[in-house]
XYZ file of C-alpha atoms in Angstrom:
583
model
C 11.374 -14.098 38.358
C 13.734 -12.189 36.101
C 12.495 -8.709 36.977
C 14.869 -7.107 34.499
C 13.129 -8.868 31.626
C 10.313 -7.144 29.712
C 6.778 -8.455 30.162
C 4.646 -9.517 27.197
C 0.887 -10.136 27.263
C -0.416 -12.510 24.565
C -4.169 -12.018 24.223
C -4.948 -14.509 21.439
C -3.566 -17.992 20.677
C -0.425 -17.937 18.552
C 1.837 -20.747 17.391
C 3.930 -22.412 20.113
C 7.195 -21.585 18.321
C 6.423 -17.881 18.573
C 5.683 -18.228 22.295
C 8.920 -20.136 22.816
C 10.937 -17.392 21.140
C 9.279 -14.745 23.303
C 9.903 -16.749 26.492
C 13.608 -16.918 25.742
C 13.833 -13.138 26.160
C 10.796 -11.991 28.131
C 8.242 -12.916 30.771
C 5.175 -14.025 28.815
C 1.605 -14.266 30.047
C -1.015 -15.853 27.768
C -4.473 -14.520 28.654
C -6.990 -15.199 25.865
C -10.582 -13.911 25.787
C -10.005 -10.938 28.077
C -12.850 -8.426 28.292
C -11.964 -4.805 27.532
C -12.338 -3.831 31.185
C -9.872 -6.534 32.183
C -7.442 -5.406 29.507
C -7.633 -1.822 30.751
C -6.751 -3.063 34.236
C -3.899 -5.364 33.181
C -2.185 -3.562 30.316
C -0.305 -1.143 32.563
C 1.883 -4.045 33.779
C 3.232 -4.959 30.321
C 5.861 -3.680 27.908
C 4.287 -5.438 24.907
C 0.917 -6.858 23.854
C 0.335 -9.385 21.056
C -3.081 -10.006 19.489
C -4.651 -11.662 16.472
C -8.187 -10.998 15.219
C -10.250 -11.734 18.341
C -8.838 -9.079 20.696
C -9.388 -5.406 19.951
C -7.155 -2.646 21.287
C -9.029 0.680 21.184
C -7.613 3.954 22.448
C -9.229 3.436 25.868
C -7.085 0.336 26.406
C -3.871 1.674 24.893
C -3.975 4.835 26.994
C -3.816 2.668 30.156
C -0.509 1.124 29.022
C 1.832 3.131 31.220
C 4.907 1.093 30.237
C 3.652 -0.171 26.876
C 6.263 0.096 24.115
C 4.993 -2.122 21.316
C 1.827 -3.812 20.080
C 2.148 -6.807 17.762
C -0.458 -8.459 15.553
C 0.296 -12.021 14.471
C -1.168 -11.497 11.018
C -1.026 -9.352 7.913
C -3.393 -6.542 8.894
C -3.792 -4.204 11.852
C -7.540 -4.627 12.233
C -8.865 -3.857 15.679
C -5.846 -1.808 16.807
C -6.125 1.975 17.190
C -2.783 2.620 15.505
C -3.028 6.397 15.832
C -3.632 6.203 19.583
C -0.625 3.913 19.930
C 1.796 5.947 17.861
C 0.880 9.251 19.417
C 1.941 7.738 22.756
C 5.248 6.542 21.303
C 4.040 2.916 21.094
C 5.171 1.068 17.987
C 2.745 -1.200 16.142
C 4.132 -4.183 14.194
C 2.640 -7.085 12.259
C 3.597 -9.956 9.938
C 2.660 -8.737 6.435
C 4.366 -11.547 4.511
C 3.348 -14.457 6.699
C 0.333 -15.567 4.665
C 1.690 -14.809 1.194
C 2.647 -18.360 0.260
C -0.421 -19.852 1.913
C -2.809 -17.684 -0.130
C -0.872 -18.289 -3.364
C -0.985 -22.037 -2.779
C -4.705 -21.958 -1.972
C -5.294 -20.038 -5.190
C -3.665 -22.857 -7.117
C -5.501 -25.475 -5.073
C -8.803 -23.932 -6.172
C -7.619 -23.692 -9.761
C -6.452 -27.309 -9.959
C -9.598 -28.595 -8.264
C -11.777 -26.699 -10.751
C -9.736 -27.608 -13.818
C -9.717 -31.337 -13.001
C -13.195 -31.521 -11.394
C -11.685 -33.043 -8.275
C -14.621 -32.334 -5.966
C -17.165 -33.953 -8.312
C -14.842 -36.916 -8.848
C -14.382 -37.431 -5.115
C -18.103 -37.055 -4.424
C -18.935 -39.642 -7.070
C -16.394 -42.120 -5.755
C -17.724 -41.777 -2.205
C -21.204 -42.479 -3.551
C -19.964 -45.630 -5.273
C -20.012 -44.209 -8.807
C -17.270 -44.635 -11.422
C -17.815 -41.529 -13.601
C -14.586 -41.479 -15.564
C -16.258 -40.728 -18.889
C -18.000 -37.609 -17.544
C -15.032 -36.088 -15.725
C -12.947 -34.669 -18.555
C -10.675 -32.045 -17.061
C -8.772 -29.055 -18.412
C -4.971 -28.913 -18.546
C -3.035 -25.828 -17.468
C 0.058 -26.033 -19.702
C -0.240 -23.537 -22.524
C -3.255 -21.814 -20.993
C -3.332 -18.134 -20.031
C -3.625 -17.004 -16.422
C -4.700 -13.405 -15.819
C -3.576 -11.924 -12.484
C -5.366 -8.749 -11.387
C -3.030 -7.135 -8.865
C 0.683 -7.907 -8.746
C 1.690 -7.505 -5.117
C 3.345 -10.138 -2.929
C 0.635 -12.765 -3.438
C 0.137 -12.058 -7.125
C 3.852 -12.558 -7.751
C 3.890 -15.906 -5.977
C 0.877 -17.006 -8.018
C 2.749 -15.994 -11.182
C 5.778 -18.001 -10.091
C 3.643 -21.130 -9.705
C 1.835 -20.525 -12.969
C 5.152 -20.336 -14.817
C 6.076 -23.709 -13.280
C 2.886 -25.100 -14.882
C 4.026 -23.642 -18.231
C 1.220 -21.096 -18.321
C 1.283 -17.744 -20.050
C 0.774 -15.031 -17.422
C -0.944 -11.698 -18.019
C -0.893 -9.029 -15.313
C -3.050 -5.986 -14.737
C -1.188 -3.659 -12.399
C -0.879 0.128 -12.646
C 2.554 1.070 -13.919
C 4.105 -2.384 -13.990
C 7.663 -1.641 -15.080
C 9.249 -3.553 -17.979
C 11.954 -4.685 -15.552
C 9.391 -6.278 -13.247
C 7.679 -7.952 -16.191
C 10.947 -9.503 -17.307
C 11.916 -10.483 -13.753
C 8.693 -12.431 -13.196
C 8.084 -13.612 -16.768
C 4.724 -11.863 -17.164
C 3.055 -9.585 -19.702
C 1.330 -6.339 -18.725
C -2.039 -5.395 -20.195
C -5.203 -3.462 -19.422
C -8.046 -5.162 -17.538
C -10.313 -5.719 -20.541
C -7.542 -7.345 -22.578
C -6.673 -9.554 -19.616
C -10.290 -10.658 -19.240
C -10.672 -11.399 -22.941
C -7.457 -13.391 -23.299
C -7.316 -15.350 -20.030
C -8.506 -18.891 -19.469
C -8.320 -18.226 -15.730
C -8.640 -14.873 -13.948
C -7.455 -14.571 -10.344
C -7.890 -11.495 -8.129
C -5.185 -10.174 -5.781
C -5.961 -6.482 -5.249
C -6.688 -4.712 -1.940
C -10.206 -3.667 -1.004
C -10.222 0.057 -1.717
C -13.294 2.115 -2.650
C -12.284 2.134 -6.313
C -12.008 -1.660 -6.325
C -15.460 -2.471 -4.948
C -17.374 -4.265 -7.715
C -14.236 -4.404 -9.866
C -15.584 -7.542 -11.545
C -19.208 -6.892 -12.437
C -21.591 -7.988 -15.180
C -19.733 -5.988 -17.832
C -16.343 -7.454 -16.905
C -17.696 -11.006 -16.625
C -19.176 -10.679 -20.106
C -15.703 -9.842 -21.419
C -14.243 -13.107 -20.074
C -13.702 -16.022 -22.394
C -16.554 -18.542 -22.578
C -15.548 -21.477 -20.395
C -13.081 -19.468 -18.297
C -12.604 -19.765 -14.529
C -12.649 -16.968 -11.940
C -10.659 -17.303 -8.698
C -11.027 -14.916 -5.753
C -8.917 -15.284 -2.613
C -8.622 -11.520 -2.006
C -11.834 -9.818 -0.835
C -15.437 -10.756 -1.575
C -16.548 -7.187 -2.333
C -14.349 -7.132 -5.434
C -16.940 -9.246 -7.284
C -20.618 -8.578 -8.013
C -21.902 -11.890 -6.701
C -25.304 -11.626 -8.407
C -23.619 -11.040 -11.762
C -21.226 -13.939 -11.126
C -24.123 -16.270 -10.329
C -25.830 -15.252 -13.567
C -22.634 -15.886 -15.560
C -22.380 -19.359 -14.023
C -26.079 -20.149 -14.570
C -25.834 -19.164 -18.224
C -22.807 -21.394 -18.716
C -20.639 -18.462 -19.818
C -18.133 -19.316 -17.087
C -16.990 -22.883 -16.510
C -16.552 -22.300 -12.806
C -15.459 -20.117 -9.915
C -13.177 -20.791 -6.944
C -14.121 -18.551 -4.024
C -12.528 -18.245 -0.601
C -13.983 -14.819 0.202
C -17.485 -13.403 0.044
C -19.252 -10.055 0.221
C -20.885 -11.030 3.527
C -19.111 -13.393 5.899
C -20.128 -15.741 7.383
C -23.668 -15.071 6.072
C -22.732 -15.967 2.493
C -24.959 -16.121 -0.578
C -26.115 -19.743 -0.332
C -27.219 -19.866 -3.961
C -23.675 -19.001 -5.015
C -21.790 -21.324 -2.680
C -24.127 -24.235 -3.489
C -23.835 -23.791 -7.254
C -22.411 -26.910 -8.941
C -19.860 -24.813 -10.836
C -18.548 -23.144 -7.665
C -15.826 -24.446 -5.378
C -16.205 -22.501 -2.115
C -14.027 -22.451 1.003
C -14.676 -20.470 4.235
C -11.933 -17.820 4.031
C -9.155 -20.284 4.840
C -6.560 -19.343 2.229
C -4.187 -18.022 4.904
C -5.018 -20.769 7.422
C -2.077 -23.133 7.300
C 0.163 -24.395 10.071
C 3.152 -22.911 8.261
C 1.525 -19.497 7.846
C 0.462 -19.324 11.485
C 3.922 -20.404 12.618
C 5.571 -17.819 10.389
C 3.191 -15.109 11.611
C 3.935 -15.943 15.245
C 7.698 -16.031 14.723
C 7.718 -12.828 12.678
C 5.687 -10.833 15.160
C 7.729 -12.238 18.075
C 10.969 -11.176 16.374
C 9.628 -7.705 15.621
C 8.277 -7.209 19.142
C 11.586 -8.305 20.678
C 13.498 -6.015 18.315
C 11.495 -3.046 19.614
C 11.966 -4.098 23.239
C 15.731 -4.249 22.712
C 15.788 -0.613 21.686
C 16.791 1.860 24.326
C 15.648 5.074 22.657
C 12.341 6.933 22.579
C 13.362 8.566 19.287
C 13.908 5.164 17.720
C 10.477 4.031 18.890
C 9.003 7.082 17.138
C 11.135 6.139 14.098
C 13.151 9.377 14.221
C 16.823 9.289 13.304
C 19.709 11.273 11.861
C 20.766 10.149 8.380
C 23.304 11.475 5.861
C 21.611 13.739 3.319
C 23.461 12.012 0.501
C 21.392 8.864 1.145
C 18.023 10.655 0.926
C 16.238 10.796 -2.449
C 13.098 12.673 -3.515
C 10.350 10.822 -5.375
C 8.960 13.917 -7.090
C 10.245 17.005 -8.854
C 10.628 20.269 -6.965
C 10.403 23.984 -7.709
C 13.837 25.621 -7.471
C 12.317 28.982 -6.512
C 10.378 27.405 -3.609
C 13.555 25.612 -2.509
C 15.508 28.864 -2.318
C 12.724 30.601 -0.385
C 12.411 27.731 2.100
C 16.188 27.489 2.518
C 16.290 31.188 3.410
C 13.500 30.743 5.972
C 15.126 27.682 7.557
C 18.447 29.520 7.784
C 16.743 32.501 9.417
C 14.899 30.294 11.951
C 18.038 28.255 12.584
C 16.191 24.954 12.912
C 14.528 22.077 11.089
C 11.009 22.023 12.476
C 9.326 19.190 10.585
C 11.427 16.153 9.639
C 10.940 14.748 6.125
C 8.942 11.512 6.105
C 10.830 8.718 4.349
C 10.730 5.016 3.538
C 13.902 2.960 3.731
C 14.309 1.311 0.315
C 17.522 -0.587 -0.292
C 20.387 1.712 0.607
C 18.281 4.826 0.104
C 15.716 6.793 2.085
C 12.943 7.863 -0.286
C 11.079 11.024 0.740
C 7.291 10.688 0.763
C 6.670 14.129 2.246
C 9.194 16.959 2.323
C 10.900 17.029 -1.099
C 11.240 20.812 -0.961
C 12.597 20.629 2.604
C 15.135 18.033 1.491
C 16.403 20.200 -1.334
C 16.471 23.266 0.931
C 18.723 21.427 3.390
C 20.994 20.363 0.515
C 20.977 23.956 -0.760
C 22.257 25.033 2.682
C 25.066 22.494 2.455
C 24.020 20.524 5.523
C 25.518 17.025 5.729
C 22.736 15.446 7.830
C 19.013 15.625 8.409
C 16.558 14.094 10.839
C 13.926 11.928 9.164
C 10.824 10.077 10.265
C 11.023 6.558 8.840
C 7.764 4.791 7.999
C 7.534 1.192 6.828
C 6.434 0.372 3.293
C 4.592 -2.587 4.887
C 2.489 -0.340 7.107
C -1.149 -1.150 6.327
C -2.150 2.425 7.260
C 0.324 4.025 4.849
C -1.636 4.791 1.692
C -0.538 6.138 -1.672
C -3.073 8.094 -3.691
C -2.780 9.944 -6.975
C -4.109 13.481 -7.283
C -6.270 14.571 -10.196
C -5.534 18.005 -11.697
C -8.117 20.683 -12.469
C -6.735 22.995 -15.172
C -8.193 26.515 -15.426
C -7.460 28.979 -18.203
C -8.862 30.840 -21.169
C -9.494 28.223 -23.852
C -9.732 24.424 -24.008
C -8.745 24.634 -27.676
C -5.526 26.458 -26.738
C -4.804 23.940 -23.980
C -5.087 20.985 -26.357
C -2.943 22.782 -28.941
C -0.310 23.249 -26.242
C -0.370 19.560 -25.325
C 0.008 18.446 -28.942
C 3.466 20.030 -28.887
C 4.681 18.007 -25.884
C 7.499 15.706 -27.135
C 6.578 12.023 -27.043
C 2.906 12.670 -26.175
C 0.055 11.177 -28.176
C -3.491 12.582 -27.937
C -6.414 10.291 -28.844
C -9.988 11.563 -28.818
C -11.999 9.131 -26.697
C -15.575 9.205 -25.417
C -15.446 10.051 -21.687
C -17.280 6.854 -20.712
C -14.495 4.765 -22.283
C -11.602 6.671 -20.720
C -11.426 4.689 -17.425
C -10.787 1.447 -19.347
C -8.352 3.042 -21.771
C -6.462 4.545 -18.830
C -5.432 1.028 -17.771
C -3.473 0.488 -20.986
C 0.286 0.177 -20.825
C 1.206 3.476 -22.521
C -1.601 5.581 -21.009
C -0.353 8.556 -18.983
C -3.629 10.316 -18.151
C -7.212 10.897 -19.190
C -8.381 14.450 -19.937
C -12.060 15.338 -19.466
C -13.017 18.625 -21.164
C -15.751 21.048 -20.068
C -17.376 20.507 -23.470
C -17.919 16.817 -22.514
C -15.014 15.757 -24.720
C -12.448 13.172 -23.736
C -8.785 12.737 -24.665
C -6.468 9.868 -23.785
C -2.911 11.106 -23.198
C -0.362 8.365 -23.963
C 3.340 7.923 -24.582
C 4.005 7.495 -28.286
C 4.734 3.894 -29.391
C 8.211 4.884 -30.523
C 9.216 5.881 -26.989
C 7.341 3.672 -24.494
C 10.354 3.535 -22.155
C 10.407 7.342 -21.984
C 6.932 7.536 -20.427
C 8.175 9.253 -17.258
C 9.984 12.012 -19.153
C 6.851 12.514 -21.247
C 4.667 12.621 -18.129
C 6.917 15.218 -16.496
C 6.922 17.318 -19.648
C 3.118 17.093 -19.878
C 2.504 18.300 -16.313
C 5.215 20.946 -16.513
C 3.745 22.324 -19.754
C 0.151 22.782 -18.552
C 1.241 23.943 -15.082
C 3.203 26.796 -16.665
C 0.288 27.583 -19.026
C -2.681 27.778 -16.641
C -3.770 27.426 -13.043
C -3.681 23.885 -11.633
C -5.510 22.676 -8.550
C -5.208 19.218 -7.026
C -8.275 17.160 -6.138
C -9.326 13.589 -5.445
C -12.697 14.214 -7.097
C -13.004 12.583 -10.521
C -16.111 14.431 -11.764
C -15.466 17.678 -13.629
C -19.136 18.640 -13.430
C -19.012 18.494 -9.648
C -15.895 20.685 -9.641
C -17.220 23.477 -11.859
C -18.881 25.329 -8.975
C -15.593 25.341 -7.084
C -13.453 26.260 -10.120
C -15.571 28.441 -12.462
C -12.741 28.861 -14.989
C -11.960 25.141 -15.131
C -11.357 23.844 -18.651
C -10.370 20.238 -18.021
C -9.843 17.559 -15.421
C -6.759 15.362 -15.788
C -7.048 11.933 -14.145
C -3.924 9.783 -13.719
C -3.572 6.026 -13.200
C -3.166 4.965 -9.577
C 0.535 4.587 -8.786
C 1.522 1.885 -6.323
C 3.843 2.731 -3.433
C 6.359 0.123 -4.559
C 6.504 1.567 -8.067
C 7.095 5.068 -6.666
C 9.897 3.772 -4.444
C 11.537 1.830 -7.273
C 11.597 4.915 -9.480
C 13.029 7.132 -6.734
C 15.724 4.629 -5.782
C 16.772 4.600 -9.437
C 17.091 8.400 -9.429
C 13.843 9.049 -11.357
C 11.188 11.477 -10.143
C 7.486 11.969 -10.764
C 5.959 15.378 -11.471
C 5.350 17.482 -8.389
C 1.776 17.423 -7.140
C 0.923 13.957 -8.449
C 1.191 11.830 -5.309
C -0.632 12.098 -1.996
C 0.366 9.942 0.959
C -1.706 9.213 4.033
C 1.040 8.878 6.650
C 0.070 7.549 10.076
C 1.580 9.396 13.024
C 3.205 12.187 11.024
C 5.560 14.072 13.387
C 5.680 17.869 13.382
C 7.525 20.593 15.303
C 10.536 18.555 16.308
C 12.662 21.737 16.119
C 16.211 20.418 15.592
C 18.844 23.217 15.593
C 20.830 23.498 12.373
C 24.002 23.458 14.460
C 23.206 19.878 15.379
C 22.783 18.967 11.695
C 26.118 20.647 10.872
C 28.055 19.303 13.856
C 31.125 17.235 12.999
C 30.424 14.352 15.375
C 29.624 10.643 15.049
C 26.067 9.909 13.952
C 25.609 7.754 17.074
C 26.161 10.848 19.222
C 23.662 12.784 17.130
C 21.050 10.064 17.648
C 21.762 9.973 21.399
C 21.073 13.705 21.514
C 17.858 13.175 19.507
C 16.679 10.489 21.899
C 17.243 12.810 24.862
C 15.230 15.541 23.094
C 12.265 13.242 22.458
C 12.349 11.798 25.987
C 12.291 15.333 27.384
C 9.244 16.279 25.297
C 7.384 13.110 26.280
C 8.264 13.503 29.953
C 7.084 17.127 30.000
C 3.834 16.197 28.234
C 4.630 18.584 25.418
C 2.975 16.243 22.941
C -0.451 17.140 21.585
C -2.672 14.336 20.298
C -4.788 14.848 17.204
C -7.592 12.756 15.761
C -5.933 13.021 12.358
C -2.646 11.111 11.909
C -0.318 13.825 13.222
C 2.029 13.831 16.197
C 2.874 17.331 17.409
C 6.006 17.192 19.555
C 5.954 20.756 20.865
C 3.398 23.388 21.758
């Protein structure tokens, strides 16, 4: 026994290559199908635990992990793991977010090819002794249009394969940049245009509340007669009753489905339909994907176990201020006031929360703090680094309630914003129009009017400058409150002087990071991030930020500080995603 080696408990079967890698550096015990009581008894003996979907790790288990440093999930999600309970105890949680990307993209194309060439019917006929060549006329892909709804990792790989088949590719993705469109050879459009122009529509968006029922009867009716629908994302994205009706009527030529609203109790009428090719949620189930997931999670678990520092486990580190970039604009007056307060207190209490993006650290929370530290001339800051791949990190977009004296005056003000185009639009049509390429926001007036706010055609590349000017103009004019509610009527009781509600398109985290890394900023008060394990009250003296010493020494000091707080139990645990490091 190598007692100096860390111990790893593997609770669910993973690929042998991942186990082999772990065994080269750790003592590994494979114990599948453990009951929760057994896990609570055993977990205190291990430095790391690896699970897949079968084993759940609630707070009651994690809290028994006296020496636990890292939890790994050999898959893309973090389902079944109480991430907050882990992180508030200084336990890192890692997964393999990219492992199934290629597998799902390939399965998407497998469904598409099988539908287009009627492969299942052809095979069934041959097995029954029938030669049905004359009745099995397929559809070619070259020259056809593929519409991809959602352009994340999987959507991009689908686009890459579609281009290899010489297909035209349309993409519906909030704020797809022209650079990304050129890089991947795709065209951006709103959802309705994509549905109307595509021969095949494939879904690759996450299951968020706003995406439930994304493809319903209205959207299916917009699709081309004879088109195909592919869904390898989440079953709840599609109204299955409406899809069945579209297939029964012959409006759609077929559907390829790997996911369903209820699993495994699927809608039998849908899966048995002759125009449907159904598979039991196996898009990610390939030998290669499982091997990659096992290797990735093994590498990430071992990387954490190699670390010596508690601060590093909590993702706290010193970084040069020159490498930290804000993603949103800031108020110079607030910066000066905060800088004065920080100087008076002599410490940085709450570290900015950042994402490492290329050579930069992009601030998700703490833009004013960042600028205050720069205003004070400090060369370094402490940051909390979160991963852009963290499934619990969410990016939302605030809506703005504007209060003032007159809606007429507000609209007159907006007409003078350079590069901004105002188009009167019935409120019920605004959500669809908001998905258009030049749309900046939708304005709902108290008089039940609607206005689409867009960048003028002559300056589509200047949309961000126009957006900043728009928000700056009405913020200076009236009173602006942020809300996630999208119903002005429901907000009137809370804001009696409200004149309008401004609703923005949802911005993806990647798009925000790309803009910030390029030195571009969004208007202040537009983005809201749900950050798991946000750390507060670290209380780093400004002298330590100013000190002329190697950054390694600074991080050694930081690690000692965090270890001291953990050892003295000066950490308070909250139900919300906050880690308070000092009473």
